[in-house]
Short mmCIF file of N, CA and C in Angstrom, two decimals:
data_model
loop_
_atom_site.label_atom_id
_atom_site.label_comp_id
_atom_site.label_asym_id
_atom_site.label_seq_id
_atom_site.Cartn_x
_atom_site.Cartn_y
_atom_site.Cartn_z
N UNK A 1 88.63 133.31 108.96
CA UNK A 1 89.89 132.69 109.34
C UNK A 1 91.04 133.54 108.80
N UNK A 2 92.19 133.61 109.86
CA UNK A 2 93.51 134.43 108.99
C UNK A 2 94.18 133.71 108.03
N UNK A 3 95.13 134.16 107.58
CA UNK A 3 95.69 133.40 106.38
C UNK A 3 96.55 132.76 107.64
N UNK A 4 97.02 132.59 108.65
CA UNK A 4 97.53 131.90 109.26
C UNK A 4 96.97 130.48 109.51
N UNK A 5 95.70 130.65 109.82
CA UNK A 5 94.57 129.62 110.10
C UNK A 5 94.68 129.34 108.97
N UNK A 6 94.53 129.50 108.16
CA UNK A 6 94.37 128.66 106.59
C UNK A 6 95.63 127.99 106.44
N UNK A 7 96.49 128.60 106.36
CA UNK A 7 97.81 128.14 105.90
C UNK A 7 98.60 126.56 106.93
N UNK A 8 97.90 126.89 108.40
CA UNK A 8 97.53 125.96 109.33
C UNK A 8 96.61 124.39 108.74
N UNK A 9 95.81 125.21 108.15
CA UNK A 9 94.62 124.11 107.79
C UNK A 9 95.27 123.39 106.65
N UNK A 10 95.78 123.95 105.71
CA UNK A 10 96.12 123.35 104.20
C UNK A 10 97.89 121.95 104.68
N UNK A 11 98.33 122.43 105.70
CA UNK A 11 99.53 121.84 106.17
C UNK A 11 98.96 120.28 106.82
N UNK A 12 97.73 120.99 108.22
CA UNK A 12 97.33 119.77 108.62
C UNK A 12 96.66 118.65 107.36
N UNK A 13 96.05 119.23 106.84
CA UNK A 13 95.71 118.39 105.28
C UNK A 13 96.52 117.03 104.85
N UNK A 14 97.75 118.00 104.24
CA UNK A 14 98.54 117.33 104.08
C UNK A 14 99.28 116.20 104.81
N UNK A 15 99.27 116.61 106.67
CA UNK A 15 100.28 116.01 107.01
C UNK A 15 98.91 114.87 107.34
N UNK A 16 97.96 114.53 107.83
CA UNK A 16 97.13 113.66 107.65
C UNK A 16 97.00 112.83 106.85
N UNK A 17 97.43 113.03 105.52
CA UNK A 17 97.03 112.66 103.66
C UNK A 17 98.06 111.43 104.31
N UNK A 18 99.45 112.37 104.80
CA UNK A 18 100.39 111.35 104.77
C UNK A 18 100.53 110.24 105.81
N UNK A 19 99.86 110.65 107.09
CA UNK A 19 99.89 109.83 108.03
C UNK A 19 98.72 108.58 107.76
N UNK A 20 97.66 109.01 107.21
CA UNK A 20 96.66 107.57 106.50
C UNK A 20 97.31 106.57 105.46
N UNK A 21 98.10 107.02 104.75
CA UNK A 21 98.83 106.66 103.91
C UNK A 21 99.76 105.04 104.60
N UNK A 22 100.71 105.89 105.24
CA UNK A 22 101.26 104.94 106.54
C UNK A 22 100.81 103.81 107.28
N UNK A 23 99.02 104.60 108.00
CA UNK A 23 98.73 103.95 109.07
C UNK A 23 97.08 103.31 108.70
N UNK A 24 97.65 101.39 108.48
CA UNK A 24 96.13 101.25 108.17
C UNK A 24 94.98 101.39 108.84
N UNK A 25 95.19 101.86 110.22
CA UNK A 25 93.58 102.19 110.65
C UNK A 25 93.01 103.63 110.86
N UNK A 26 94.03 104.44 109.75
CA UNK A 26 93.58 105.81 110.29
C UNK A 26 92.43 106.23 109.15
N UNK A 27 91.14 107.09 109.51
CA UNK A 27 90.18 107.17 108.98
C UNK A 27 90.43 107.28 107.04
N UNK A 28 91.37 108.08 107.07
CA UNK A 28 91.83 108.55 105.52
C UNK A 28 91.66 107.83 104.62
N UNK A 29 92.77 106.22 105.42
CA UNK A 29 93.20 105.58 104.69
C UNK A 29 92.49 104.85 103.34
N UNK A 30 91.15 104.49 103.50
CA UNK A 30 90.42 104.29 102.42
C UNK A 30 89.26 105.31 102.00
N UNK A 31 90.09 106.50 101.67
CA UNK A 31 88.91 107.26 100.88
C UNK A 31 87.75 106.61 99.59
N UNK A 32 87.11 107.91 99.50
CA UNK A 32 86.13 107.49 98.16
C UNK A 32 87.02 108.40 96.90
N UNK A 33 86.72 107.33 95.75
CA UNK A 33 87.66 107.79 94.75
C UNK A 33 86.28 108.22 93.36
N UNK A 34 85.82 109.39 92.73
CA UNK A 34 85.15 109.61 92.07
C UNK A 34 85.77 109.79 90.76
N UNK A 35 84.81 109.46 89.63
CA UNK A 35 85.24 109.37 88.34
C UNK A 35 84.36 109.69 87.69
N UNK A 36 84.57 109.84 85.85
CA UNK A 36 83.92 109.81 85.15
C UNK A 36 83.93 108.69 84.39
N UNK A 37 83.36 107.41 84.15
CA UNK A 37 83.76 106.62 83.95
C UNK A 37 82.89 106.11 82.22
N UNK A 38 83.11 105.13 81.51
CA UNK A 38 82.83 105.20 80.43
C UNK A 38 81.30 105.10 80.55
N UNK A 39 80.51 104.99 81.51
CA UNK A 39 79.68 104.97 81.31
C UNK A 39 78.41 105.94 82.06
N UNK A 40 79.14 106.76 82.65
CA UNK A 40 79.42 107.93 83.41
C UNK A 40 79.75 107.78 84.82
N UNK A 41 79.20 108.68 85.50
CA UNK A 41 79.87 108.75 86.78
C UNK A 41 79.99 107.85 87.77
N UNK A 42 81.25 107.32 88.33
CA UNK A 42 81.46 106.38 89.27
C UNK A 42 82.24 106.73 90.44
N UNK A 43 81.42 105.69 91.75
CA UNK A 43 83.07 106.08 92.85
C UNK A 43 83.05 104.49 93.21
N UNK A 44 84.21 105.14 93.87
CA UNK A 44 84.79 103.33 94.17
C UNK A 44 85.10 103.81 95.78
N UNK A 45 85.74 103.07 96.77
CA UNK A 45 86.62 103.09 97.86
C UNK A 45 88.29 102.65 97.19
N UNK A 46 89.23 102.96 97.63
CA UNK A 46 90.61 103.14 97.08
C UNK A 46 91.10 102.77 98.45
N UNK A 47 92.60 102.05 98.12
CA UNK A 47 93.45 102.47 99.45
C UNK A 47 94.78 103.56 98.74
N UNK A 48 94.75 104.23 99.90
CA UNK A 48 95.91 105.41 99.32
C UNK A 48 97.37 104.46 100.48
N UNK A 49 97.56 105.16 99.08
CA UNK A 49 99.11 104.30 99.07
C UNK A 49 100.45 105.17 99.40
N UNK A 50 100.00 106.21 98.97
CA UNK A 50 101.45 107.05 99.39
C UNK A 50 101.05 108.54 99.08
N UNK A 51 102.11 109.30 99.56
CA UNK A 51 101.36 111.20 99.72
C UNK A 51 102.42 111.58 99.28
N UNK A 52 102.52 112.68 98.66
CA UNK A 52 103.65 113.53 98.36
C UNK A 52 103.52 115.13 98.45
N UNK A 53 103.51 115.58 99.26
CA UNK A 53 102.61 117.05 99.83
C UNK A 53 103.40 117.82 98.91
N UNK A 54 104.63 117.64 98.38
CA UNK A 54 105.72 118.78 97.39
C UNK A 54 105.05 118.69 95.89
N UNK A 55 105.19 117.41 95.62
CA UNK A 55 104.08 117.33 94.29
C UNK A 55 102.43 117.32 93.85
N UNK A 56 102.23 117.27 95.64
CA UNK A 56 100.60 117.21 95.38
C UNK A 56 100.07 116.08 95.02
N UNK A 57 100.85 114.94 95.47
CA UNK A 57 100.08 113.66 94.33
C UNK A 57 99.89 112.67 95.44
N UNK A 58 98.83 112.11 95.10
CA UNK A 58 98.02 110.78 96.02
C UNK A 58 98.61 109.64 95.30
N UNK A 59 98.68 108.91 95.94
CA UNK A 59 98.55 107.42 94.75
C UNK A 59 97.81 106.34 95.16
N UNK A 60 97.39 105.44 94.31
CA UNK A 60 96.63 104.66 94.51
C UNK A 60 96.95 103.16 93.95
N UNK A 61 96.70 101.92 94.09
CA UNK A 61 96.87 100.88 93.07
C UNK A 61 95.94 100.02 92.34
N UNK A 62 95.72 99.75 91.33
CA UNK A 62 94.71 99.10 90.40
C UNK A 62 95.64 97.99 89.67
N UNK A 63 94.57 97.34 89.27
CA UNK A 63 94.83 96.32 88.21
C UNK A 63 94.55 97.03 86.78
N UNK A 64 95.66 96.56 86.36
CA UNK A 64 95.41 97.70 84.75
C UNK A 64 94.39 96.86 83.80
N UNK A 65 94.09 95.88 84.06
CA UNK A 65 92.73 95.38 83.74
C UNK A 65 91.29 95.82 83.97
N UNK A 66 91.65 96.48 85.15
CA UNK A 66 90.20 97.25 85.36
C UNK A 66 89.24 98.17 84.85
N UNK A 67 88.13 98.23 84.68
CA UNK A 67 87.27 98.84 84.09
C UNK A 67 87.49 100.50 84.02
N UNK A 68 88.04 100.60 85.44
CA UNK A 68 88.16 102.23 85.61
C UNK A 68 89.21 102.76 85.09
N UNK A 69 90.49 101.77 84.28
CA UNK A 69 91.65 102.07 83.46
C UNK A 69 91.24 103.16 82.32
N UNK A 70 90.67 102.65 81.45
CA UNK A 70 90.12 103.30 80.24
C UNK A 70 89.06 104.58 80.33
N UNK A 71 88.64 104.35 81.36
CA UNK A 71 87.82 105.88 82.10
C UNK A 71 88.68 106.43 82.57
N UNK A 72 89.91 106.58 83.36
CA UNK A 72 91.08 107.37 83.60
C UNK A 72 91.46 107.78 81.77
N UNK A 73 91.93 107.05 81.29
CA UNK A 73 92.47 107.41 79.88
C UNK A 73 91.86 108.60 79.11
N UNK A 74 90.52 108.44 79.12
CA UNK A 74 89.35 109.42 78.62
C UNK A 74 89.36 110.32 79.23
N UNK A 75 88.83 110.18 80.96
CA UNK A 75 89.16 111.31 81.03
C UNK A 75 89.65 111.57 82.73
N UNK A 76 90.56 111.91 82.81
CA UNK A 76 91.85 111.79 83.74
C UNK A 76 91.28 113.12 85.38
N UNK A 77 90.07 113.34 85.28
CA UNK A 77 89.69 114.25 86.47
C UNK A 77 88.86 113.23 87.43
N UNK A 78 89.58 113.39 88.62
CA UNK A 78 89.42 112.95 89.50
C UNK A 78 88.81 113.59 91.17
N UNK A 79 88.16 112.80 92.03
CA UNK A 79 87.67 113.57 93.24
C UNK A 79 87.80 112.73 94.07
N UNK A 80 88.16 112.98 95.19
CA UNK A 80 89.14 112.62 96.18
C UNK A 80 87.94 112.43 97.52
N UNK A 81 87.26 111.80 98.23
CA UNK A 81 86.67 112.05 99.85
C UNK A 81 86.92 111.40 100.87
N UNK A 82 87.40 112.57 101.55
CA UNK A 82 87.91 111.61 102.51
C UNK A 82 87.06 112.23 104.17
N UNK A 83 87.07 111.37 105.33
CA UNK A 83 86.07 111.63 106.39
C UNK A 83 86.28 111.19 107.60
N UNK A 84 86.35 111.92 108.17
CA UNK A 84 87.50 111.31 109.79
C UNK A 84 86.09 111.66 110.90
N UNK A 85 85.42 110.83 111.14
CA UNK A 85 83.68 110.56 111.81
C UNK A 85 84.32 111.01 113.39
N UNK A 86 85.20 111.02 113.60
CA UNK A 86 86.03 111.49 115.29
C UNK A 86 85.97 112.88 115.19
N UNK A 87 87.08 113.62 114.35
CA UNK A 87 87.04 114.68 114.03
C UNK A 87 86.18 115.62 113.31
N UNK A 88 85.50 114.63 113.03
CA UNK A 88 84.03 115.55 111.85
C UNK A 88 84.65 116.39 111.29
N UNK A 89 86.48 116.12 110.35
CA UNK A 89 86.67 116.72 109.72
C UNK A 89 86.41 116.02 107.92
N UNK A 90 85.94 116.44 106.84
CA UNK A 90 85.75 115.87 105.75
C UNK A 90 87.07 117.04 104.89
N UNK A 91 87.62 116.32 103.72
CA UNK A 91 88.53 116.70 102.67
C UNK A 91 88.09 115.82 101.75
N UNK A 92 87.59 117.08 100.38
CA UNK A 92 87.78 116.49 98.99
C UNK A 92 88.73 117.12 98.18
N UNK A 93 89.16 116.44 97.55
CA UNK A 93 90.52 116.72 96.97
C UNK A 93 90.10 116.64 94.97
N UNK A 94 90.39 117.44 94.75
CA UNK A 94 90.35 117.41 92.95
C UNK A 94 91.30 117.33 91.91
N UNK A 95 91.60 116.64 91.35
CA UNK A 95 92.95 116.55 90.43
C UNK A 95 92.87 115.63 89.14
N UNK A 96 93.80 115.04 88.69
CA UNK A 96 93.99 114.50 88.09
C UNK A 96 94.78 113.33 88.00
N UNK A 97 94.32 112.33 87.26
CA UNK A 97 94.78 110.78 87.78
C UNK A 97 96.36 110.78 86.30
N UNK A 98 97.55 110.13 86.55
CA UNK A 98 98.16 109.70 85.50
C UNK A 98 98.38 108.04 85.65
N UNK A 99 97.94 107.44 84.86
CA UNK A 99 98.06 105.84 85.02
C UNK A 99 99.19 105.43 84.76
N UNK A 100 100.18 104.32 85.89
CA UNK A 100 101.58 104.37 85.46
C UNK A 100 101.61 102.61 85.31
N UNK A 101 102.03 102.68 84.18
CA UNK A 101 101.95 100.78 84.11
C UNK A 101 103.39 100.13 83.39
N UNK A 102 103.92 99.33 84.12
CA UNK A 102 105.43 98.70 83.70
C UNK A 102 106.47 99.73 83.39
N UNK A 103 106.29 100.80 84.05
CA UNK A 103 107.23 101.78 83.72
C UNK A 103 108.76 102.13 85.43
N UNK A 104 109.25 103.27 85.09
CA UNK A 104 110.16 103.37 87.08
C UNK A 104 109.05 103.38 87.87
N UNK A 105 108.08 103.88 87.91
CA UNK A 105 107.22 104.65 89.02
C UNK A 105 106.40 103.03 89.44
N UNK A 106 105.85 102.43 88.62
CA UNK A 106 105.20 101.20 88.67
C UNK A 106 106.44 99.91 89.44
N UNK A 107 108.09 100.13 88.85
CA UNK A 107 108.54 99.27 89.26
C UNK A 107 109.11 99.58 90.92
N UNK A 108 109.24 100.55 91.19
CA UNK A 108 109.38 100.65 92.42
C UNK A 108 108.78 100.32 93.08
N UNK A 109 107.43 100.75 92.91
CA UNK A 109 106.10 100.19 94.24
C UNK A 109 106.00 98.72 94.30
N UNK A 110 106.13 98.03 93.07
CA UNK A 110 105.99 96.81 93.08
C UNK A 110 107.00 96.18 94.17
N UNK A 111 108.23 96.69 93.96
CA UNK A 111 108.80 96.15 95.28
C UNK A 111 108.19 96.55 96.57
N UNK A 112 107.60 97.38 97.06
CA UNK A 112 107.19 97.26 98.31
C UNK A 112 105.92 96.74 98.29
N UNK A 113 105.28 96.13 97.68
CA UNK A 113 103.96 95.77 97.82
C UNK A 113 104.54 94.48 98.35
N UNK A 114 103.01 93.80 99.41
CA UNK A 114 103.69 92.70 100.17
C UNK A 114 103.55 91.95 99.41
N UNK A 115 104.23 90.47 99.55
CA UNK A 115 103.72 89.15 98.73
C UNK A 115 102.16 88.85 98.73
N UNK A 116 101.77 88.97 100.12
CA UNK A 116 100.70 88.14 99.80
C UNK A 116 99.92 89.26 99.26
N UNK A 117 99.71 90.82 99.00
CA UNK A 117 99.08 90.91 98.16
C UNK A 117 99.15 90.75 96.79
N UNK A 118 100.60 90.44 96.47
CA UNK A 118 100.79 90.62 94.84
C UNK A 118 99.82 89.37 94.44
N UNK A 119 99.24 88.69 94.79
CA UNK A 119 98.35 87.70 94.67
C UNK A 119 97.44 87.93 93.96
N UNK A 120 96.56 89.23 94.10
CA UNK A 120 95.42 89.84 93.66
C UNK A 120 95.78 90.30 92.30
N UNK A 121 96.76 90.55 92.12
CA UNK A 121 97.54 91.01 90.45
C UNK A 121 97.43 89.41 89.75
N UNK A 122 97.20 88.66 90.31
CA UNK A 122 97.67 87.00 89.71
C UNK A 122 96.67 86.53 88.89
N UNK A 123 95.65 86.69 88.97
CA UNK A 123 94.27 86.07 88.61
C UNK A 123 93.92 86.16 87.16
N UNK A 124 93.72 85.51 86.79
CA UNK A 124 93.18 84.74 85.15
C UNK A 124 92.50 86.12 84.32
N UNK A 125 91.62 86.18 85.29
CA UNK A 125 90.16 87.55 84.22
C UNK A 125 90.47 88.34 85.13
N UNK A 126 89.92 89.59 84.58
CA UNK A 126 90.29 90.91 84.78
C UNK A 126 89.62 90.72 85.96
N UNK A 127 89.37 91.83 86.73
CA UNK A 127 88.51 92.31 87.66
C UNK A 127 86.76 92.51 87.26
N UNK A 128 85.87 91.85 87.83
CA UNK A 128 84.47 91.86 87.56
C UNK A 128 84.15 91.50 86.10
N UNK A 129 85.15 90.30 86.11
CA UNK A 129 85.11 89.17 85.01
C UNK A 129 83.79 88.46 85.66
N UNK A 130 83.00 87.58 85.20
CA UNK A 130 82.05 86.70 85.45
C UNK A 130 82.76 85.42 85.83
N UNK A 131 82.43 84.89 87.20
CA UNK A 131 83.12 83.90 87.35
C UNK A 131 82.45 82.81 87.87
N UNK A 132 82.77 81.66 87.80
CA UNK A 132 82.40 79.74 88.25
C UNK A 132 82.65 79.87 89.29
N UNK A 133 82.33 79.93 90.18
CA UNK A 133 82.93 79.34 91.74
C UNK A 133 83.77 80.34 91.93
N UNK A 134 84.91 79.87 92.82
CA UNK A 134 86.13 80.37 93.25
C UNK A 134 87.04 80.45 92.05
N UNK A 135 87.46 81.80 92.27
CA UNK A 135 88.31 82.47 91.25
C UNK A 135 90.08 81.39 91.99
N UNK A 136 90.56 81.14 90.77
CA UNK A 136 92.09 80.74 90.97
C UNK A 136 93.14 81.64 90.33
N UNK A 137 93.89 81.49 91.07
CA UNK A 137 95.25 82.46 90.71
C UNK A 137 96.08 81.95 89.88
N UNK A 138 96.53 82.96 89.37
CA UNK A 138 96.97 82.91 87.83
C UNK A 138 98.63 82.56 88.10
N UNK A 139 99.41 82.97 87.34
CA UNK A 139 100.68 82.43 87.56
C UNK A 139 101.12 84.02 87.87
N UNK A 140 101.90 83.77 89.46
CA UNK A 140 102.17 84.90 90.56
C UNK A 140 103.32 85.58 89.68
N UNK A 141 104.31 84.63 88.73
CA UNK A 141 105.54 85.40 88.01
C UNK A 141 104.95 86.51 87.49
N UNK A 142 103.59 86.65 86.37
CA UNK A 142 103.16 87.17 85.93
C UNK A 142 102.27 88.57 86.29
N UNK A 143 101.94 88.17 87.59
CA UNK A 143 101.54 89.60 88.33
C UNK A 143 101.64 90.90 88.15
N UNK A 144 103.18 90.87 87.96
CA UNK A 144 103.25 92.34 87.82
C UNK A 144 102.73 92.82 86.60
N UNK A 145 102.56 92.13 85.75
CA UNK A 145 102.02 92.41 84.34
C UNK A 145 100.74 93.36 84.38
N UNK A 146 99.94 92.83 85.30
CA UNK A 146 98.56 93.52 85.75
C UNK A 146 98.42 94.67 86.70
N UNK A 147 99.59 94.97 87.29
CA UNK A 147 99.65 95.90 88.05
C UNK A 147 99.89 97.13 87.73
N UNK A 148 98.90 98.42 87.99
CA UNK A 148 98.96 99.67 88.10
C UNK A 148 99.02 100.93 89.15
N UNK A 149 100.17 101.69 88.87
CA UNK A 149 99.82 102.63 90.12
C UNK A 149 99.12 103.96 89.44
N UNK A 150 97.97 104.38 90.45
CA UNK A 150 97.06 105.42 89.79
C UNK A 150 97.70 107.09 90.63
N UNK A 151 98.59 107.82 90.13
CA UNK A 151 98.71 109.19 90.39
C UNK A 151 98.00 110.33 90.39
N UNK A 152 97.46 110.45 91.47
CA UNK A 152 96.56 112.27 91.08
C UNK A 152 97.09 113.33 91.50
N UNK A 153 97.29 114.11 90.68
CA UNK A 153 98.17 115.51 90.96
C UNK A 153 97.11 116.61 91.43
N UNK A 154 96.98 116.73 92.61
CA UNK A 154 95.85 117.64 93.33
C UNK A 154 96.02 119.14 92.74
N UNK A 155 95.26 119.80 92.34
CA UNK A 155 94.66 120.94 92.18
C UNK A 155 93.64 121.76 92.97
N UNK A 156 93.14 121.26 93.85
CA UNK A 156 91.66 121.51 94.48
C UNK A 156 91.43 121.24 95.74
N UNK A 157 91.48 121.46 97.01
CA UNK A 157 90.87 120.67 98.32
C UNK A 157 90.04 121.64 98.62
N UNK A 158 88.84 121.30 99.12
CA UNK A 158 88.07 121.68 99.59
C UNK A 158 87.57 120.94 101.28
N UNK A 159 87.79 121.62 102.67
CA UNK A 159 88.03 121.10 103.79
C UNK A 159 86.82 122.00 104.56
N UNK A 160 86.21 120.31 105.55
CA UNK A 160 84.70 121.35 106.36
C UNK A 160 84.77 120.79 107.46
N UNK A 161 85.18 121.49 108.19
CA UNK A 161 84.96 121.12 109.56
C UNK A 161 83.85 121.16 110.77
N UNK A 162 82.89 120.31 110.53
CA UNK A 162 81.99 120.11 111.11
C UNK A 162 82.06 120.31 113.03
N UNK A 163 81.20 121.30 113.15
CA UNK A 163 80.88 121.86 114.67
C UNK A 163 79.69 121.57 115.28
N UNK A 164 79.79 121.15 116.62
CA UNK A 164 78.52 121.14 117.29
C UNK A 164 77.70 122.72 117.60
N UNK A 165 78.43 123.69 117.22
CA UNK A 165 77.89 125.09 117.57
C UNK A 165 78.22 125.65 115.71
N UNK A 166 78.87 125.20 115.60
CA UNK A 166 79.33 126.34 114.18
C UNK A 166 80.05 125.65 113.09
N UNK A 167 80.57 125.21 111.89
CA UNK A 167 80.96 124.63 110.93
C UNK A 167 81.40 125.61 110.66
N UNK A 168 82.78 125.21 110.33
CA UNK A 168 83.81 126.27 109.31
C UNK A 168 84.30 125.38 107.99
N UNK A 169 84.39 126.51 107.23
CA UNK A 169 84.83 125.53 105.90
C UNK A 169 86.09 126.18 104.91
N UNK A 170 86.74 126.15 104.42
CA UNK A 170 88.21 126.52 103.53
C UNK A 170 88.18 125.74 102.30
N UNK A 171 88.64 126.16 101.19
CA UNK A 171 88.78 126.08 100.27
C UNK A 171 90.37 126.42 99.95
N UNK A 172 90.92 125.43 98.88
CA UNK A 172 92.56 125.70 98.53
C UNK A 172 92.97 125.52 97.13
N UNK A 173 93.04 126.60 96.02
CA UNK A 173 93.47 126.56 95.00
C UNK A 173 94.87 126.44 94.64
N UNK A 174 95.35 125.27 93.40
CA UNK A 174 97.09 125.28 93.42
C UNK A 174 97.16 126.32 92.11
N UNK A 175 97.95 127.11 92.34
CA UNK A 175 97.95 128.49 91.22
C UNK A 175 99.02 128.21 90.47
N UNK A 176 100.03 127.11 90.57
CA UNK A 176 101.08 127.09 89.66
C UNK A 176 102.53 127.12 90.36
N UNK A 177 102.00 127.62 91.42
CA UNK A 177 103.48 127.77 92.39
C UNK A 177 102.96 127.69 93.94
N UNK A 178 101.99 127.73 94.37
CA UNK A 178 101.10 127.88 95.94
C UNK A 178 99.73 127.80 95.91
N UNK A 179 99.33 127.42 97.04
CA UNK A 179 97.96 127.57 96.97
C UNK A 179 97.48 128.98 97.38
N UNK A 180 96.20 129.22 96.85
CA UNK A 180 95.60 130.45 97.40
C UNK A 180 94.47 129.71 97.64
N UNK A 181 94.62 130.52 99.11
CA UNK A 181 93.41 129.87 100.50
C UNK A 181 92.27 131.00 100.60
N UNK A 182 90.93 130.14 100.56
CA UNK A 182 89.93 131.17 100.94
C UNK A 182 89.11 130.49 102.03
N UNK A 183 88.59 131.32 102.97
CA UNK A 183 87.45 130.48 104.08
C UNK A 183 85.52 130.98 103.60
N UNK A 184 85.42 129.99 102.94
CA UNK A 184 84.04 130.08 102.62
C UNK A 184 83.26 129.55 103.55
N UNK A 185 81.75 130.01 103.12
CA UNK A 185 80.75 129.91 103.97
C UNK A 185 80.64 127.88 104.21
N UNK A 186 80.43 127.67 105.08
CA UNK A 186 80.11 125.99 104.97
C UNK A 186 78.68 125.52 104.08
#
């Protein structure tokens, strides 16, 4: 591939990252989110919440109650998969998570989050608390208390584009100021 084609590829990336972000039925939108978690390795499904292609950063939202809080804390490397089954294009993304809780970055989103989800922030026990029956909601004032937004500052994509004749694959390192693009073997 030329560095044109690459430089092509690393843009469409991005502008995808951002259009799943937006649009809830586009394949992106709920990637797989990998961790190291306290008890080792975990993935979850995530909804991505917002893109920032200038800073490189995904975001995500959690309950800062959650188990995977304190495994971010420890240790903050993160892996990104995402898989568009139309396009048989796949992107994993590598970076690093910063957990933002009751701070600007946390209070902004909170305003756009809808009502009826701030609901899910409401609830008594943490997340994969042991519970009686039906879980009840906690007092909604209090919500935001539990709410976290999860930041990963990308370092890494790795992109494969699956062919019925041929698979091509690219790789994208962030060097500090740009990426440097290579087209590796698939």
């Amino acid at each position: 591939m030329s560095s044109d084609d690459l430089q092509n590829i690393i843009d469409q990336i991005w502008a995808g990252l951002a259009k799943a972000a937006g649009q809830a039925d586009h394949p992106w939108r709920l990637p797989v989110l990998g961790t190291q978690g306290l008890n080792g390795p975990e993935v979850r499904t995530m909804v991505l919440r917002s893109v920032d292609s200038a800073t490189r950063q995904l975001t995500s939202q959690t309950d800062i109650r959650s188990t995977k809080v304190p495994g971010f804390r420890k240790d903050p490397r993160v892996a990104w998969h995402f898989f568009d089954s139309q396009t048989k294009v796949q992107v994993r993304a590598n970076g690093r998570v910063t957990v933002h809780h009751d701070d600007e970055v946390t209070h902004a989103a909170w305003a756009a989050v809808p009502e009826a989800n701030k609901c899910n922030y409401a609830m008594p026990l943490a997340p994969g608390s042991p519970s009686l029956g039906q879980a009840q909601l906690g007092n909604a004032a209090a919500a935001y208390a539990n709410f976290a937004l999860l930041s990963a500052e990308i370092t890494f994509v790795d992109w494969l584009q699956l062919g019925d004749k041929q698979h091509r694959r690219a790789q994208f390192t962030w060097t500090g100021s740009d990426w440097c693009s290579t087209s590796v073997m698939p």
